[in-house]
CSV table of C-alpha atoms in Angstrom, one decimal:
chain,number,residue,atom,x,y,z
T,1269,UNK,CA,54.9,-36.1,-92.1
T,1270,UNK,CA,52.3,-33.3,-93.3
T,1271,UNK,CA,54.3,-30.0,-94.6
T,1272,UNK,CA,52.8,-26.6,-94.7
T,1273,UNK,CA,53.6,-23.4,-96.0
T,1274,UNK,CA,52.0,-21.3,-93.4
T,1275,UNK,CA,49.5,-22.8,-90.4
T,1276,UNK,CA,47.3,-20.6,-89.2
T,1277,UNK,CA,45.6,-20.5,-85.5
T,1278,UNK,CA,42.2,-18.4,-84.7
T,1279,UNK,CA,42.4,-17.6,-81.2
T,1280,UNK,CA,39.3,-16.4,-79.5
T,1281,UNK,CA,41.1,-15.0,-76.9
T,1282,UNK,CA,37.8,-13.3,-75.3
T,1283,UNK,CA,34.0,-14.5,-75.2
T,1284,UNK,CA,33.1,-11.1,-73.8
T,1285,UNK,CA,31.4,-8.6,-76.8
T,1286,UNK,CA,29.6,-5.5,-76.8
T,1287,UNK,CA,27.1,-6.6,-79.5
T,1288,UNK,CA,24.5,-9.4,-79.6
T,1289,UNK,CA,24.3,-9.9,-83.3
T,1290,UNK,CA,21.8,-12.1,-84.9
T,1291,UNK,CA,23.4,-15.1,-86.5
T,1292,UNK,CA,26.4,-14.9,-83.3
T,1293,UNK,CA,27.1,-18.8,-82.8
T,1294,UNK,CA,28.7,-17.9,-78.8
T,1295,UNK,CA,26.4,-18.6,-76.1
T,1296,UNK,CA,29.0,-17.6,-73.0
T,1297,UNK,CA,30.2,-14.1,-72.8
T,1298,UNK,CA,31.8,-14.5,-69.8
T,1299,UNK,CA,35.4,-16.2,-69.8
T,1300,UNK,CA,38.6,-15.0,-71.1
T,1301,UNK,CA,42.4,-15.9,-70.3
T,1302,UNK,CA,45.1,-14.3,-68.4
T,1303,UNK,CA,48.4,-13.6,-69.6
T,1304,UNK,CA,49.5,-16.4,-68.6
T,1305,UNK,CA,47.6,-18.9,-70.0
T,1306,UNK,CA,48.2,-16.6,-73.3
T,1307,UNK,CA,51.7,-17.1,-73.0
T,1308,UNK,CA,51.6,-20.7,-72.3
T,1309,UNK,CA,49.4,-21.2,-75.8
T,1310,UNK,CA,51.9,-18.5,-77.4
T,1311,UNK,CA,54.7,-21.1,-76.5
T,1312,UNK,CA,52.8,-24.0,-77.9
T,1313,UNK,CA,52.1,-22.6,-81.4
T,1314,UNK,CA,55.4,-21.2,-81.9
T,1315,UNK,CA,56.7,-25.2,-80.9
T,1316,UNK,CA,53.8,-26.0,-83.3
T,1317,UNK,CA,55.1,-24.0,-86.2
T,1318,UNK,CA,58.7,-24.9,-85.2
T,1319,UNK,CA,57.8,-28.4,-85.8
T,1320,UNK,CA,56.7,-28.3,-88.8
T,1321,UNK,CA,59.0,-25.7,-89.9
T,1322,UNK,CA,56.6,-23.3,-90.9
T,1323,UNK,CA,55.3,-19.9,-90.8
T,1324,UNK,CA,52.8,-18.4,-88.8
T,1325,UNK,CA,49.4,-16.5,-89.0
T,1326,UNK,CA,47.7,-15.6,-86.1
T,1327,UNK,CA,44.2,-14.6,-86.0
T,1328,UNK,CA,42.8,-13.0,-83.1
T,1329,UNK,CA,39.0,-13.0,-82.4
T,1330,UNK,CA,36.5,-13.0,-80.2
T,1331,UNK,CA,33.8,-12.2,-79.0
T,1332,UNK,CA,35.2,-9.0,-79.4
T,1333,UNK,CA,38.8,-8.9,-78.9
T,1334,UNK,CA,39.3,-5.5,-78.1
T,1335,UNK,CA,37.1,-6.0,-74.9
T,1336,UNK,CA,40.6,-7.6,-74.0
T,1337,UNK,CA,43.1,-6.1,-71.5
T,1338,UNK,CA,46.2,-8.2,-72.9
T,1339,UNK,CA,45.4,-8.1,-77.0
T,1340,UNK,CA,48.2,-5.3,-77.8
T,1341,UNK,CA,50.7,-7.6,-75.4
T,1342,UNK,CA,49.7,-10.5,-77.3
T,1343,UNK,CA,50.1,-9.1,-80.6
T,1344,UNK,CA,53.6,-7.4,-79.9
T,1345,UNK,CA,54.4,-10.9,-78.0
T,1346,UNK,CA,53.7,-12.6,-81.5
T,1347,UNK,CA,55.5,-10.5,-83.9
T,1348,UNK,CA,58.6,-10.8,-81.4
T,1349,UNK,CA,58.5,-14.1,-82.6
T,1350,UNK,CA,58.0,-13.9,-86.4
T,1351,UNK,CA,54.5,-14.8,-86.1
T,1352,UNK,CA,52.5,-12.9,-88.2
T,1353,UNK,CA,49.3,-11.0,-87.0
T,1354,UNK,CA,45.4,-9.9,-87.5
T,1355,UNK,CA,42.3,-9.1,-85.6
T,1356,UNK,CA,39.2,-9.6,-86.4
T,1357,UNK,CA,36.5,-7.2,-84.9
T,1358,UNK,CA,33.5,-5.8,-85.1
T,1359,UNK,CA,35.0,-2.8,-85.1
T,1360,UNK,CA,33.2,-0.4,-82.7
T,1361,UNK,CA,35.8,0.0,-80.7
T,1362,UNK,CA,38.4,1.6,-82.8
T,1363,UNK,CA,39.1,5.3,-82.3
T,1364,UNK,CA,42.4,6.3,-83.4
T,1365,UNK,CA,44.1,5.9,-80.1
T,1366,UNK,CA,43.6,2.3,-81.3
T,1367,UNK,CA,44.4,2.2,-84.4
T,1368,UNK,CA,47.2,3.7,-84.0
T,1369,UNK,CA,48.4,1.0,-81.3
T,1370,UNK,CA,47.4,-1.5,-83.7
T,1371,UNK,CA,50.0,0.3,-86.1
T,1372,UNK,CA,52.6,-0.2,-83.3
T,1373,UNK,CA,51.7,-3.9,-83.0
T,1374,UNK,CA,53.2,-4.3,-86.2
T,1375,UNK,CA,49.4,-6.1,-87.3
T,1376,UNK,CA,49.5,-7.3,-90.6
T,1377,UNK,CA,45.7,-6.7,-91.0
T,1378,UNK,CA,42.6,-5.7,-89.7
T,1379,UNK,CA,39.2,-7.5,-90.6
T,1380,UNK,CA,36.1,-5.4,-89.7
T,1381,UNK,CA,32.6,-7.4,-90.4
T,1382,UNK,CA,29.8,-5.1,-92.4
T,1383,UNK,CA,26.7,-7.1,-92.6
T,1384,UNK,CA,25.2,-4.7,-95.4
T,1385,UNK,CA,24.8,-0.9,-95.2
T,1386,UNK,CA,23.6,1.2,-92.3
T,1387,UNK,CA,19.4,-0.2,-91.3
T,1388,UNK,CA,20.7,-3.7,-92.3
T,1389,UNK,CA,23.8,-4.0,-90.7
T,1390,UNK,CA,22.3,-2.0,-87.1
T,1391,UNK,CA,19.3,-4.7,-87.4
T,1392,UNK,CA,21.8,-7.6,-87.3
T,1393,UNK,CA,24.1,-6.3,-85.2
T,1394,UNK,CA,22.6,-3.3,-83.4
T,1395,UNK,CA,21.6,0.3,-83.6
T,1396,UNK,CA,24.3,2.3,-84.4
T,1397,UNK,CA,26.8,-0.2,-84.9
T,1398,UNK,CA,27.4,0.9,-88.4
T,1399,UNK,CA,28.1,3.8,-88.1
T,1400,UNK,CA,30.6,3.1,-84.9
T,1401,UNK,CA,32.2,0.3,-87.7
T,1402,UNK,CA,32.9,3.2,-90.4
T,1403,UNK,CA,34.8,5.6,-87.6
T,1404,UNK,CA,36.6,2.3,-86.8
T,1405,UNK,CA,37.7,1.9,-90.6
T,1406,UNK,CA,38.5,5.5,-90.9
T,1407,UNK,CA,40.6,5.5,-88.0
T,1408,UNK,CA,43.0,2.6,-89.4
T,1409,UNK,CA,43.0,4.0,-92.7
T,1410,UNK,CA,44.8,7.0,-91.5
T,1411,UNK,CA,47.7,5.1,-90.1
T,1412,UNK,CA,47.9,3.1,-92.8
T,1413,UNK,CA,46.6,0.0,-92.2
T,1414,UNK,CA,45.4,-2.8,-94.5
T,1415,UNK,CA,41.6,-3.3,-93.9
T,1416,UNK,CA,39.3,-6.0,-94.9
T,1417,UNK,CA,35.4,-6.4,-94.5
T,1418,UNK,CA,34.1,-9.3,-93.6
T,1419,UNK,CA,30.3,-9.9,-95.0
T,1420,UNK,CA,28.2,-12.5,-93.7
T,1421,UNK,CA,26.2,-13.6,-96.3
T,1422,UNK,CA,22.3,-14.5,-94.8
T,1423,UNK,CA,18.8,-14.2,-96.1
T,1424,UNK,CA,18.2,-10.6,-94.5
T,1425,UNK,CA,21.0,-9.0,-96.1
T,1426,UNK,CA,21.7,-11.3,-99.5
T,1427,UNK,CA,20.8,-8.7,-101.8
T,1428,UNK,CA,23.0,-5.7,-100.1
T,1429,UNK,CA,26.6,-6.7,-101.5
T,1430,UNK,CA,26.6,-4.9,-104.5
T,1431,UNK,CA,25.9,-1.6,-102.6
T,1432,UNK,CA,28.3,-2.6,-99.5
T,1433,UNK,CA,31.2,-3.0,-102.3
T,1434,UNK,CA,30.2,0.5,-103.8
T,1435,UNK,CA,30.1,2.2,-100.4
T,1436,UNK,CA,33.7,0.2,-99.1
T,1437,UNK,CA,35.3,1.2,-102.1
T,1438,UNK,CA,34.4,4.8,-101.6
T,1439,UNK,CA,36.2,4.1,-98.1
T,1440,UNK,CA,39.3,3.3,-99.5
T,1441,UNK,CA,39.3,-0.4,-97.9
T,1442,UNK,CA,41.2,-2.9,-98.9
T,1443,UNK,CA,39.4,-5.8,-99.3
T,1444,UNK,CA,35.7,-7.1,-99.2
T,1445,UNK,CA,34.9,-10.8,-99.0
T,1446,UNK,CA,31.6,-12.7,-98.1
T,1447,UNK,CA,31.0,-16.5,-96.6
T,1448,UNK,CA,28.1,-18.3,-96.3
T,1449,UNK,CA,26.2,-17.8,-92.6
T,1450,UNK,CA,26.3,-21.3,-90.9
T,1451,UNK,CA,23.4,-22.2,-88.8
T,1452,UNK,CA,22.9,-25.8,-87.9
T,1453,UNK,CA,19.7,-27.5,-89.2
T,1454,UNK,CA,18.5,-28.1,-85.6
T,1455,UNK,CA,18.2,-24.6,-84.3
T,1456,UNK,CA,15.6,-22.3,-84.1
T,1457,UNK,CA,18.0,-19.4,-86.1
T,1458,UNK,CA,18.2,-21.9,-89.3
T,1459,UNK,CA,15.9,-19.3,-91.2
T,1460,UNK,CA,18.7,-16.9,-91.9
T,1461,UNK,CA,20.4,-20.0,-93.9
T,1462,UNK,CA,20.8,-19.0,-97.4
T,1463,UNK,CA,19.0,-21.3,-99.9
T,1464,UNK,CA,20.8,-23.2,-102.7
T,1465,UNK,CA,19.3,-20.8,-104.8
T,1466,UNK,CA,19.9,-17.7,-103.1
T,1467,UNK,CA,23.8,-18.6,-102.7
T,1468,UNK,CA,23.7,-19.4,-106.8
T,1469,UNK,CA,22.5,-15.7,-107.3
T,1470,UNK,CA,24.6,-14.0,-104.8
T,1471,UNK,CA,27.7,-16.0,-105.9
T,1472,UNK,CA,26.8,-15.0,-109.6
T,1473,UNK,CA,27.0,-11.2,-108.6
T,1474,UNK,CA,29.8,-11.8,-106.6
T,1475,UNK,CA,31.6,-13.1,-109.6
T,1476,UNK,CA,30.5,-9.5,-111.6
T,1477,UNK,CA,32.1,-8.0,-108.9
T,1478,UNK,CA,34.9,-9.6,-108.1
T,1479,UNK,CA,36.0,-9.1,-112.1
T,1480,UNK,CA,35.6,-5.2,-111.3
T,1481,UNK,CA,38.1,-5.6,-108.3
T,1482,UNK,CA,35.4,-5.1,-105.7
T,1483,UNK,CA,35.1,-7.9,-104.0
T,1484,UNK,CA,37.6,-11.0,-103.0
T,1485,UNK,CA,36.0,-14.7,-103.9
T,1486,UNK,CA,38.2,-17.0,-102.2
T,1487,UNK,CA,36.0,-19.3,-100.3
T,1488,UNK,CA,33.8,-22.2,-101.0
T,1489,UNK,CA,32.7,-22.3,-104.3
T,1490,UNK,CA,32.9,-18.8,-105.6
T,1491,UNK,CA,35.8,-20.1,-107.7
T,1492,UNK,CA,32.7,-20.9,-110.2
T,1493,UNK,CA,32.1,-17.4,-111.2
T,1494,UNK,CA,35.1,-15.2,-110.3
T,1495,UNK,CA,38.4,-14.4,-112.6
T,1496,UNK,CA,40.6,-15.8,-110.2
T,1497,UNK,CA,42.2,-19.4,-110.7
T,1498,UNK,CA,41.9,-19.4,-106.9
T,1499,UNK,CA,40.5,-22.8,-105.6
T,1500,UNK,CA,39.4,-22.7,-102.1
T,1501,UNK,CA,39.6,-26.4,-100.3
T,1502,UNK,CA,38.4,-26.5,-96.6
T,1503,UNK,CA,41.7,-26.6,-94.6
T,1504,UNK,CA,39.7,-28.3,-91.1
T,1505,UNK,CA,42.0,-31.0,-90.3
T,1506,UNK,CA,44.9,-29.3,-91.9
T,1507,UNK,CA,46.9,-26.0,-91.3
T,1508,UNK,CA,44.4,-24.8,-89.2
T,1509,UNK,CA,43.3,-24.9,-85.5
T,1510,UNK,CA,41.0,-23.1,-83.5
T,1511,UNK,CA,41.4,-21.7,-79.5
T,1512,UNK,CA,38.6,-20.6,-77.8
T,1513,UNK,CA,39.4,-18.4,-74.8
T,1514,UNK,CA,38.3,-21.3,-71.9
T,1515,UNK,CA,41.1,-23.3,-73.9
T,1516,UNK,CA,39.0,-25.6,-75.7
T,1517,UNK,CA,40.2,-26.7,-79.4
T,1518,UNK,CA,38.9,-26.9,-82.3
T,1519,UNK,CA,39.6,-27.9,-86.4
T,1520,UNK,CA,37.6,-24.9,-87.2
T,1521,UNK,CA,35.1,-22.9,-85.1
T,1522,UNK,CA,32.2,-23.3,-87.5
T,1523,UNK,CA,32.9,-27.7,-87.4
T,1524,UNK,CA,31.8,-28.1,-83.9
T,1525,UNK,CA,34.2,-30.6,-82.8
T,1526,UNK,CA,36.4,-30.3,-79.4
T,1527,UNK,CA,39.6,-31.7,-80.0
T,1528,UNK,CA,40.6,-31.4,-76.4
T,1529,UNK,CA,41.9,-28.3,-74.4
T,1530,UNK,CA,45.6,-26.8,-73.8
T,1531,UNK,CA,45.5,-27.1,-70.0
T,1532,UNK,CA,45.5,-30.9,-70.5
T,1533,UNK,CA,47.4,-30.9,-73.9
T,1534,UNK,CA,49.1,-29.3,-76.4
T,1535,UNK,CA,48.3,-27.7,-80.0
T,1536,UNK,CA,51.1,-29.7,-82.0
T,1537,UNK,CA,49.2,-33.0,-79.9
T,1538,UNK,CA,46.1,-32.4,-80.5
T,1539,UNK,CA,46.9,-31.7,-84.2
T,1540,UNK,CA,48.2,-34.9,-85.0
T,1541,UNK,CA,46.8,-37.3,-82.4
T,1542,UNK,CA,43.6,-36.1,-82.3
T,1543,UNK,CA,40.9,-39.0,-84.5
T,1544,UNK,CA,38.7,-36.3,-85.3
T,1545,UNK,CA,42.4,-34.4,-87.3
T,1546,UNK,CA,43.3,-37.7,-88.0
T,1547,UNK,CA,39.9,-38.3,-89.8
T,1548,UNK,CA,39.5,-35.0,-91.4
T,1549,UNK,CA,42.9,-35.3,-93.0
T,1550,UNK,CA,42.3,-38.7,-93.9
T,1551,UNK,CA,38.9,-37.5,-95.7
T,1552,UNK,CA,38.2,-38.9,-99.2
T,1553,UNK,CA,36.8,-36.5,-102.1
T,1554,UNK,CA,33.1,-37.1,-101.7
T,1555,UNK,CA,31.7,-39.8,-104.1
T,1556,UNK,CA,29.6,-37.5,-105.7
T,1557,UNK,CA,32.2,-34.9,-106.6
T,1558,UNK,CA,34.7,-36.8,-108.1
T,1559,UNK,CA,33.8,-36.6,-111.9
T,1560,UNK,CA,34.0,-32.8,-111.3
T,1561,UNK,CA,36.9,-31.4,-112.8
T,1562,UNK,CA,37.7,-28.8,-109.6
T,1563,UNK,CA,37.2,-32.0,-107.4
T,1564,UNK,CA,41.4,-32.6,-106.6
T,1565,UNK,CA,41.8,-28.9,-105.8
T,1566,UNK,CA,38.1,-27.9,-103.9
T,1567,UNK,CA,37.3,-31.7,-102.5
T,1568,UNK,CA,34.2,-31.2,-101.9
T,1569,UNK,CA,33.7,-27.8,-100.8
T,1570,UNK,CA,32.5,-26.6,-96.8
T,1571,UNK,CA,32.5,-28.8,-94.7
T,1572,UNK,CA,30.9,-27.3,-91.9
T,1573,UNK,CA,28.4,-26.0,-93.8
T,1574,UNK,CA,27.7,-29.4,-95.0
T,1575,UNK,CA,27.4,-30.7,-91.4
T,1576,UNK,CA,25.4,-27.7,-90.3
T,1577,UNK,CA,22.5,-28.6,-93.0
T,1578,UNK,CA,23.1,-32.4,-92.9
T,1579,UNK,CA,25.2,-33.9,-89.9
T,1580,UNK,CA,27.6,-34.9,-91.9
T,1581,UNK,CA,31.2,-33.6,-93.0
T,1582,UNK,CA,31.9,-36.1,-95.9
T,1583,UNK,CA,29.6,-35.4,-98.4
T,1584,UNK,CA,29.9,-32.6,-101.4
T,1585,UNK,CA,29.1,-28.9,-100.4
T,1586,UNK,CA,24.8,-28.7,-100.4
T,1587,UNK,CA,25.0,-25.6,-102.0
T,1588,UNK,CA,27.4,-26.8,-104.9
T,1589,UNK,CA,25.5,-26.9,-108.4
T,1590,UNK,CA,27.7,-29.5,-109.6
T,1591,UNK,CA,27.5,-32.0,-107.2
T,1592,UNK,CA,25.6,-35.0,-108.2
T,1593,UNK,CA,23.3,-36.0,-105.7
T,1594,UNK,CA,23.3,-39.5,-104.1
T,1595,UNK,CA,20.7,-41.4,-102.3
């Protein structure tokens, strides 16, 4: 039987959100649980994680999860149980009547996405979202409360890292990491993919910056120029799952497969039952990473970013620069 140190479940528990941003993969805004259905999923991770003796990390998301009526209840609910906690949010709605709730909660985290500075960030996610996001970090900064920024790395704002990790260490937050937009290959939004090229050069910089302690590197890839001996490996298929808020399942929400839904099954079932778990875990270090020396510990690199640009999950991350390349 697998064995995990800590599985971790992203919970959507809202498609509702205040913003529209540009690169947003939802197309319903509309459905959301009630507290019961919250508890019933709440029962089935904890038997989850009691399976495989394990701890927990719960994620909670959106949308935007503070639209929510039951996300403080849900977060108190889960730290009753020894579950840890963190919401991710665009952060617009944080005043410090919520932050300091959030502090009550007992939240291990907060993660607030930046897209760049102020004109980029309001043209990707709206006018005066930015500045709404800052008041939202300030806010859970003065009760003490460990913040990270999310970037989302995409041609319009590629070159604004460098000033983003100036201004968020001027904020005081905690952390700043970047991923990789993904965008499948058949929409109409696949311009705001990065390039090979233009993910070489960020991830370069990222590196300069990540060995001045401004930026985290700890997904796909970035291993390659940062200090840290930190080797990402996708977990899809692994200590992750994924619950969108109409109870739909997932290995990851960026790998658009639906394992199934709650109503008619459980988490710990559709982990290990499910062929599309049973062939992620199964996967094989692509052919043409396996002469790499990272290729045990990174096997392969994104997956969903693979399968966004190709259609396929099994084959080494596009945007590596030592993959060798196969016809």
């Amino acid at each position: 039987m697998e064995t995990y140190n800590t599985f971790t479940l992203q919970w959507h528990i809202t498609h509702r959100c205040n913003l529209r941003c540009t690169h947003c993969y939802q197309d319903d805004y509309s459905s959301f649980e009630s507290r019961a259905d919250m508890e019933r999923i709440l029962d089935q991770y904890t038997d989850l994680l009691a399976f495989y003796g394990c701890k927990g990390q719960l994620n909670v998301t959106g949308g935007e999860p503070l639209t929510h009526p039951d996300l403080f209840w849900l977060l108190k609910a889960a730290r009753v149980r020894g579950i840890k906690t963190g919401v991710l949010t665009n952060g617009t709605l944080i005043g410090l009547r919520e932050a300091q709730r959030l502090r009550g909660c007992g939240v291990d985290y907060v993660q607030i996405s930046l897209d760049g500075c102020r004109k980029t960030h309001d043209a990707i996610r709206g006018e005066g979202s930015f500045q709404q996001a800052v008041e939202g970090i300030c806010a859970l900064k003065t009760q003490g409360l460990f913040v990270s920024i999310s970037f989302t790395a995409q041609r319009q704002n590629q070159r604004e890292l460098k000033k983003l990790a100036r201004y968020c260490s001027d904020l005081g937050v905690d952390k700043l990491w970047f991923d990789r937009v993904i965008i499948p290959a058949v929409e109409d939004s696949q311009h705001l993919t990065l390039g090979k090229a233009d993910f070489a050069r960020l991830n370069k910089q990222a590196g300069r910056l990540n060995r001045r302690g401004m930026v985290f590197c700890g997904r796909a890839l970035q291993f390659l120029h940062c200090q840290s001996k930190l080797v990402y490996h996708c977990s899809a298929g692994e200590d992750l799952l994924v619950v969108l808020a109409n109870g739909d399942v997932m290995p990851c929400r960026r790998l658009p497969f639906v394992l199934g839904n709650v109503r008619d099954s459980t988490l710990l079932t559709l982990h290990r039952e499910s062929p599309v778990m049973q062939s992620l875990r199964a996967a094989q270090i692509p052919e043409g990473c396996r002469a790499c020396r990272y290729a045990a510990l990174c096997r392969g690199g994104s997956k969903c970013l693979a399968y966004a640009k190709t259609g396929r999950y099994d084959i080494p991350d596009p945007d590596c620069p030592l993959a060798v390349s196969l016809p």
